[in-house]
Amino acid sequence: MSDRRARRRAETQEEILGLALEVMAADGVAALNMATVARRLGIQPPSLYKYFPSRGAVYDALFKIGQERYLDAVRQAARGHEGLAAMGASLEAGARWIMANQVLAQLLFWRPVPGFRPSPEAYAPALEIHEHFATLIRAAVARGEVHPDAAGEEGLALAASLIAGVISQQLANEPDATYESGAFTRLVPRLPAVFAAAYPPR
């Protein structure tokens, strides 16, 4: 009975998170309303708090799930590649994931909810994403593709800024475009070369 209850609870929590994303997509990421989620679920708002104690807890759960899925996408893409090629494959996979999950990506990367700070547990996958790209850049250094400075904090910040800038421009100007048709996402394959030009090997 305990296992059955735990399974049903997990299923209900998953359904709540899916409904929360629908509300965020319709009303804006920062406009998540727990009463609206409860109404769509067919329960009274107080009952919703049995599954998530606050609106912040819903955001936190979504943040963790989104970071884990993004991490999985970039890791999977890097397999079978080395150095800058692996970096490029990860950047492309990450950009495709964001285009396919724009509402969740806003919560992850653009801080649209005033006052929301993810818990350490929810933020842990984001640190793994940072380390994933740091590892790829260190491998590119070892292969002689970029200068060792590329693996420093400034280099990592530049790499993050390059992809964030492209995706921000895409979502701001053509949110309904596909990855292939987007005026800015089409630039993603060129980013490793731009990065390498900033840190040429010597």
PDB file of C-alpha atoms in Angstrom:
ATOM      1  CA  MET A   1       0.000   0.000   0.000  1.00  0.00           C
ATOM      2  CA  SER A   2       2.851   2.344   0.839  1.00  0.00           C
ATOM      3  CA  ASP A   3       4.491   1.772  -2.549  1.00  0.00           C
ATOM      4  CA  ARG A   4       1.174   2.295  -4.334  1.00  0.00           C
ATOM      5  CA  ARG A   5       0.588   5.554  -2.498  1.00  0.00           C
ATOM      6  CA  ALA A   6       4.104   6.738  -3.232  1.00  0.00           C
ATOM      7  CA  ARG A   7       3.632   5.931  -6.922  1.00  0.00           C
ATOM      8  CA  ARG A   8       0.301   7.760  -7.083  1.00  0.00           C
ATOM      9  CA  ARG A   9       1.799  10.724  -5.265  1.00  0.00           C
ATOM     10  CA  ALA A  10       4.683  10.873  -7.745  1.00  0.00           C
ATOM     11  CA  GLU A  11       2.235  10.664 -10.656  1.00  0.00           C
ATOM     12  CA  THR A  12       0.143  13.495  -9.229  1.00  0.00           C
ATOM     13  CA  GLN A  13       3.230  15.627  -8.693  1.00  0.00           C
ATOM     14  CA  GLU A  14       4.262  15.028 -12.291  1.00  0.00           C
ATOM     15  CA  GLU A  15       0.792  16.025 -13.466  1.00  0.00           C
ATOM     16  CA  ILE A  16       0.924  19.191 -11.371  1.00  0.00           C
ATOM     17  CA  LEU A  17       4.254  20.159 -12.903  1.00  0.00           C
ATOM     18  CA  GLY A  18       2.889  19.599 -16.394  1.00  0.00           C
ATOM     19  CA  LEU A  19      -0.112  21.795 -15.642  1.00  0.00           C
ATOM     20  CA  ALA A  20       2.168  24.432 -14.131  1.00  0.00           C
ATOM     21  CA  LEU A  21       4.103  24.567 -17.403  1.00  0.00           C
ATOM     22  CA  GLU A  22       0.843  25.014 -19.297  1.00  0.00           C
ATOM     23  CA  VAL A  23      -0.127  27.935 -17.062  1.00  0.00           C
ATOM     24  CA  MET A  24       3.352  29.455 -17.433  1.00  0.00           C
ATOM     25  CA  ALA A  25       3.132  29.125 -21.208  1.00  0.00           C
ATOM     26  CA  ALA A  26      -0.256  30.841 -21.282  1.00  0.00           C
ATOM     27  CA  ASP A  27       0.255  33.560 -18.682  1.00  0.00           C
ATOM     28  CA  GLY A  28       4.026  34.003 -18.426  1.00  0.00           C
ATOM     29  CA  VAL A  29       6.647  32.186 -16.381  1.00  0.00           C
ATOM     30  CA  ALA A  30       6.389  34.619 -13.472  1.00  0.00           C
ATOM     31  CA  ALA A  31       2.576  34.469 -13.466  1.00  0.00           C
ATOM     32  CA  LEU A  32       2.227  30.906 -12.233  1.00  0.00           C
ATOM     33  CA  ASN A  33      -0.926  30.731 -10.111  1.00  0.00           C
ATOM     34  CA  MET A  34      -1.446  27.764  -7.828  1.00  0.00           C
ATOM     35  CA  ALA A  35      -5.228  28.218  -7.783  1.00  0.00           C
ATOM     36  CA  THR A  36      -5.286  27.945 -11.563  1.00  0.00           C
ATOM     37  CA  VAL A  37      -3.210  24.769 -11.428  1.00  0.00           C
ATOM     38  CA  ALA A  38      -5.532  23.299  -8.782  1.00  0.00           C
ATOM     39  CA  ARG A  39      -8.598  24.132 -10.870  1.00  0.00           C
ATOM     40  CA  ARG A  40      -7.114  22.423 -13.930  1.00  0.00           C
ATOM     41  CA  LEU A  41      -6.278  19.405 -11.799  1.00  0.00           C
ATOM     42  CA  GLY A  42      -9.821  19.326 -10.458  1.00  0.00           C
ATOM     43  CA  ILE A  43      -8.985  19.810  -6.787  1.00  0.00           C
ATOM     44  CA  GLN A  44      -9.289  22.598  -4.241  1.00  0.00           C
ATOM     45  CA  PRO A  45      -6.196  24.829  -3.875  1.00  0.00           C
ATOM     46  CA  PRO A  46      -5.434  23.706  -0.291  1.00  0.00           C
ATOM     47  CA  SER A  47      -5.158  20.120  -1.544  1.00  0.00           C
ATOM     48  CA  LEU A  48      -2.415  21.171  -3.955  1.00  0.00           C
ATOM     49  CA  TYR A  49      -0.148  22.067  -1.061  1.00  0.00           C
ATOM     50  CA  LYS A  50      -0.093  18.430   0.025  1.00  0.00           C
ATOM     51  CA  TYR A  51       2.127  17.856  -3.006  1.00  0.00           C
ATOM     52  CA  PHE A  52       4.057  21.135  -3.180  1.00  0.00           C
ATOM     53  CA  PRO A  53       4.170  23.391  -0.109  1.00  0.00           C
ATOM     54  CA  SER A  54       4.484  26.597  -2.123  1.00  0.00           C
ATOM     55  CA  ARG A  55       4.662  28.113  -5.592  1.00  0.00           C
ATOM     56  CA  GLY A  56       8.411  28.340  -5.081  1.00  0.00           C
ATOM     57  CA  ALA A  57       8.567  24.588  -4.564  1.00  0.00           C
ATOM     58  CA  VAL A  58       6.926  24.075  -7.968  1.00  0.00           C
ATOM     59  CA  TYR A  59       9.461  26.390  -9.593  1.00  0.00           C
ATOM     60  CA  ASP A  60      12.249  24.541  -7.793  1.00  0.00           C
ATOM     61  CA  ALA A  61      11.078  21.149  -9.006  1.00  0.00           C
ATOM     62  CA  LEU A  62      10.753  22.420 -12.581  1.00  0.00           C
ATOM     63  CA  PHE A  63      14.195  24.016 -12.401  1.00  0.00           C
ATOM     64  CA  LYS A  64      15.782  20.731 -11.312  1.00  0.00           C
ATOM     65  CA  ILE A  65      13.982  18.704 -13.967  1.00  0.00           C
ATOM     66  CA  GLY A  66      14.885  21.193 -16.690  1.00  0.00           C
ATOM     67  CA  GLN A  67      18.552  21.320 -15.751  1.00  0.00           C
ATOM     68  CA  GLU A  68      18.732  17.528 -15.651  1.00  0.00           C
ATOM     69  CA  ARG A  69      17.172  17.227 -19.101  1.00  0.00           C
ATOM     70  CA  TYR A  70      19.418  19.918 -20.562  1.00  0.00           C
ATOM     71  CA  LEU A  71      22.457  18.215 -19.023  1.00  0.00           C
ATOM     72  CA  ASP A  72      21.428  14.888 -20.519  1.00  0.00           C
ATOM     73  CA  ALA A  73      20.989  16.475 -23.953  1.00  0.00           C
ATOM     74  CA  VAL A  74      24.438  18.084 -24.044  1.00  0.00           C
ATOM     75  CA  ARG A  75      26.177  15.027 -22.619  1.00  0.00           C
ATOM     76  CA  GLN A  76      24.572  12.683 -25.116  1.00  0.00           C
ATOM     77  CA  ALA A  77      25.503  14.973 -27.999  1.00  0.00           C
ATOM     78  CA  ALA A  78      29.176  15.129 -27.041  1.00  0.00           C
ATOM     79  CA  ARG A  79      29.644  11.372 -27.178  1.00  0.00           C
ATOM     80  CA  GLY A  80      31.663  10.260 -30.157  1.00  0.00           C
ATOM     81  CA  HIS A  81      33.250  13.701 -30.599  1.00  0.00           C
ATOM     82  CA  GLU A  82      36.426  15.283 -29.270  1.00  0.00           C
ATOM     83  CA  GLY A  83      37.621  18.787 -28.481  1.00  0.00           C
ATOM     84  CA  LEU A  84      35.905  21.647 -30.240  1.00  0.00           C
ATOM     85  CA  ALA A  85      33.753  19.205 -32.207  1.00  0.00           C
ATOM     86  CA  ALA A  86      32.325  17.897 -28.933  1.00  0.00           C
ATOM     87  CA  MET A  87      31.759  21.449 -27.752  1.00  0.00           C
ATOM     88  CA  GLY A  88      29.953  22.267 -30.982  1.00  0.00           C
ATOM     89  CA  ALA A  89      27.769  19.167 -30.740  1.00  0.00           C
ATOM     90  CA  SER A  90      26.826  20.054 -27.161  1.00  0.00           C
ATOM     91  CA  LEU A  91      26.053  23.664 -28.042  1.00  0.00           C
ATOM     92  CA  GLU A  92      23.798  22.550 -30.873  1.00  0.00           C
ATOM     93  CA  ALA A  93      22.001  19.989 -28.722  1.00  0.00           C
ATOM     94  CA  GLY A  94      21.491  22.556 -25.991  1.00  0.00           C
ATOM     95  CA  ALA A  95      20.137  25.102 -28.450  1.00  0.00           C
ATOM     96  CA  ARG A  96      17.743  22.550 -29.917  1.00  0.00           C
ATOM     97  CA  TRP A  97      16.560  21.618 -26.425  1.00  0.00           C
ATOM     98  CA  ILE A  98      15.896  25.261 -25.563  1.00  0.00           C
ATOM     99  CA  MET A  99      13.951  25.857 -28.773  1.00  0.00           C
ATOM    100  CA  ALA A 100      11.798  22.822 -27.971  1.00  0.00           C
ATOM    101  CA  ASN A 101      11.328  23.763 -24.287  1.00  0.00           C
ATOM    102  CA  GLN A 102      11.143  27.544 -24.313  1.00  0.00           C
ATOM    103  CA  VAL A 103       8.977  28.003 -21.227  1.00  0.00           C
ATOM    104  CA  LEU A 104      11.124  25.783 -19.061  1.00  0.00           C
ATOM    105  CA  ALA A 105      14.300  27.298 -20.536  1.00  0.00           C
ATOM    106  CA  GLN A 106      13.178  30.762 -19.436  1.00  0.00           C
ATOM    107  CA  LEU A 107      13.075  29.557 -15.849  1.00  0.00           C
ATOM    108  CA  LEU A 108      16.486  27.920 -16.174  1.00  0.00           C
ATOM    109  CA  PHE A 109      18.485  30.598 -17.946  1.00  0.00           C
ATOM    110  CA  TRP A 110      16.777  34.002 -17.843  1.00  0.00           C
ATOM    111  CA  ARG A 111      15.612  34.495 -14.212  1.00  0.00           C
ATOM    112  CA  PRO A 112      12.068  35.675 -15.029  1.00  0.00           C
ATOM    113  CA  VAL A 113      10.647  35.098 -11.545  1.00  0.00           C
ATOM    114  CA  PRO A 114      11.535  37.868  -9.069  1.00  0.00           C
ATOM    115  CA  GLY A 115      12.931  36.465  -5.851  1.00  0.00           C
ATOM    116  CA  PHE A 116      13.179  32.857  -7.001  1.00  0.00           C
ATOM    117  CA  ARG A 117      16.446  31.161  -6.134  1.00  0.00           C
ATOM    118  CA  PRO A 118      16.789  27.435  -6.790  1.00  0.00           C
ATOM    119  CA  SER A 119      17.687  25.192  -3.891  1.00  0.00           C
ATOM    120  CA  PRO A 120      21.186  23.664  -3.812  1.00  0.00           C
ATOM    121  CA  GLU A 121      19.688  20.324  -4.877  1.00  0.00           C
ATOM    122  CA  ALA A 122      17.904  21.876  -7.843  1.00  0.00           C
ATOM    123  CA  TYR A 123      20.981  23.871  -8.826  1.00  0.00           C
ATOM    124  CA  ALA A 124      23.363  20.901  -8.702  1.00  0.00           C
ATOM    125  CA  PRO A 125      22.741  19.835 -12.345  1.00  0.00           C
ATOM    126  CA  ALA A 126      23.590  23.390 -13.469  1.00  0.00           C
ATOM    127  CA  LEU A 127      27.015  22.990 -11.876  1.00  0.00           C
ATOM    128  CA  GLU A 128      27.407  19.709 -13.759  1.00  0.00           C
ATOM    129  CA  ILE A 129      26.558  21.517 -17.012  1.00  0.00           C
ATOM    130  CA  HIS A 130      29.277  24.072 -16.275  1.00  0.00           C
ATOM    131  CA  GLU A 131      31.762  21.289 -15.582  1.00  0.00           C
ATOM    132  CA  HIS A 132      30.716  19.449 -18.751  1.00  0.00           C
ATOM    133  CA  PHE A 133      31.641  22.408 -20.947  1.00  0.00           C
ATOM    134  CA  ALA A 134      34.765  23.106 -18.899  1.00  0.00           C
ATOM    135  CA  THR A 135      35.885  19.514 -19.535  1.00  0.00           C
ATOM    136  CA  LEU A 136      35.265  19.853 -23.276  1.00  0.00           C
ATOM    137  CA  ILE A 137      37.257  23.082 -23.431  1.00  0.00           C
ATOM    138  CA  ARG A 138      40.130  21.549 -21.449  1.00  0.00           C
ATOM    139  CA  ALA A 139      40.135  18.696 -23.942  1.00  0.00           C
ATOM    140  CA  ALA A 140      40.314  21.224 -26.794  1.00  0.00           C
ATOM    141  CA  VAL A 141      43.311  22.820 -25.064  1.00  0.00           C
ATOM    142  CA  ALA A 142      44.991  19.417 -24.753  1.00  0.00           C
ATOM    143  CA  ARG A 143      44.428  18.842 -28.475  1.00  0.00           C
ATOM    144  CA  GLY A 144      46.071  22.163 -29.308  1.00  0.00           C
ATOM    145  CA  GLU A 145      42.872  23.640 -30.731  1.00  0.00           C
ATOM    146  CA  VAL A 146      42.730  26.614 -28.365  1.00  0.00           C
ATOM    147  CA  HIS A 147      45.049  28.481 -25.998  1.00  0.00           C
ATOM    148  CA  PRO A 148      45.127  27.303 -22.348  1.00  0.00           C
ATOM    149  CA  ASP A 149      43.505  30.595 -21.319  1.00  0.00           C
ATOM    150  CA  ALA A 150      40.315  29.313 -22.953  1.00  0.00           C
ATOM    151  CA  ALA A 151      39.868  26.930 -20.025  1.00  0.00           C
ATOM    152  CA  GLY A 152      39.992  29.741 -17.452  1.00  0.00           C
ATOM    153  CA  GLU A 153      36.943  31.376 -15.916  1.00  0.00           C
ATOM    154  CA  GLU A 154      36.994  34.169 -18.495  1.00  0.00           C
ATOM    155  CA  GLY A 155      37.044  31.659 -21.333  1.00  0.00           C
ATOM    156  CA  LEU A 156      34.179  29.692 -19.833  1.00  0.00           C
ATOM    157  CA  ALA A 157      32.229  32.915 -19.372  1.00  0.00           C
ATOM    158  CA  LEU A 158      32.802  33.827 -23.017  1.00  0.00           C
ATOM    159  CA  ALA A 159      31.648  30.406 -24.202  1.00  0.00           C
ATOM    160  CA  ALA A 160      28.460  30.714 -22.138  1.00  0.00           C
ATOM    161  CA  SER A 161      27.880  34.255 -23.388  1.00  0.00           C
ATOM    162  CA  LEU A 162      28.226  33.244 -27.030  1.00  0.00           C
ATOM    163  CA  ILE A 163      25.476  30.642 -26.899  1.00  0.00           C
ATOM    164  CA  ALA A 164      23.295  32.680 -24.538  1.00  0.00           C
ATOM    165  CA  GLY A 165      23.503  35.673 -26.856  1.00  0.00           C
ATOM    166  CA  VAL A 166      22.496  33.693 -29.930  1.00  0.00           C
ATOM    167  CA  ILE A 167      19.590  31.989 -28.193  1.00  0.00           C
ATOM    168  CA  SER A 168      18.398  35.197 -26.540  1.00  0.00           C
ATOM    169  CA  GLN A 169      18.298  36.912 -29.912  1.00  0.00           C
ATOM    170  CA  GLN A 170      16.435  33.970 -31.436  1.00  0.00           C
ATOM    171  CA  LEU A 171      13.773  33.843 -28.740  1.00  0.00           C
ATOM    172  CA  ALA A 172      13.362  37.610 -28.701  1.00  0.00           C
ATOM    173  CA  ASN A 173      12.958  37.950 -32.458  1.00  0.00           C
ATOM    174  CA  GLU A 174      11.708  34.616 -33.837  1.00  0.00           C
ATOM    175  CA  PRO A 175      10.382  32.429 -31.009  1.00  0.00           C
ATOM    176  CA  ASP A 176       8.202  30.431 -33.400  1.00  0.00           C
ATOM    177  CA  ALA A 177      11.027  29.529 -35.793  1.00  0.00           C
ATOM    178  CA  THR A 178      12.576  26.078 -35.858  1.00  0.00           C
ATOM    179  CA  TYR A 179      16.198  25.499 -34.998  1.00  0.00           C
ATOM    180  CA  GLU A 180      16.982  25.052 -38.690  1.00  0.00           C
ATOM    181  CA  SER A 181      15.045  28.101 -39.907  1.00  0.00           C
ATOM    182  CA  GLY A 182      15.975  30.534 -37.150  1.00  0.00           C
ATOM    183  CA  ALA A 183      18.066  33.493 -38.259  1.00  0.00           C
ATOM    184  CA  PHE A 184      20.148  33.222 -35.093  1.00  0.00           C
ATOM    185  CA  THR A 185      20.134  29.498 -34.328  1.00  0.00           C
ATOM    186  CA  ARG A 186      21.678  28.958 -37.753  1.00  0.00           C
ATOM    187  CA  LEU A 187      24.768  30.632 -36.289  1.00  0.00           C
ATOM    188  CA  VAL A 188      25.256  28.036 -33.554  1.00  0.00           C
ATOM    189  CA  PRO A 189      27.548  25.757 -35.630  1.00  0.00           C
ATOM    190  CA  ARG A 190      29.901  28.722 -36.098  1.00  0.00           C
ATOM    191  CA  LEU A 191      30.349  29.385 -32.392  1.00  0.00           C
ATOM    192  CA  PRO A 192      33.253  26.973 -31.767  1.00  0.00           C
ATOM    193  CA  ALA A 193      35.237  28.731 -34.508  1.00  0.00           C
ATOM    194  CA  VAL A 194      34.398  32.115 -32.991  1.00  0.00           C
ATOM    195  CA  PHE A 195      35.552  30.832 -29.610  1.00  0.00           C
ATOM    196  CA  ALA A 196      38.755  29.427 -31.087  1.00  0.00           C
ATOM    197  CA  ALA A 197      39.456  32.759 -32.811  1.00  0.00           C
ATOM    198  CA  ALA A 198      39.261  34.456 -29.418  1.00  0.00           C
ATOM    199  CA  TYR A 199      41.776  31.977 -27.973  1.00  0.00           C
ATOM    200  CA  PRO A 200      44.059  30.920 -30.848  1.00  0.00           C
ATOM    201  CA  PRO A 201      46.670  28.303 -29.956  1.00  0.00           C
ATOM    202  CA  ARG A 202      50.256  29.555 -29.856  1.00  0.00           C
TER     203      ARG A 202
END
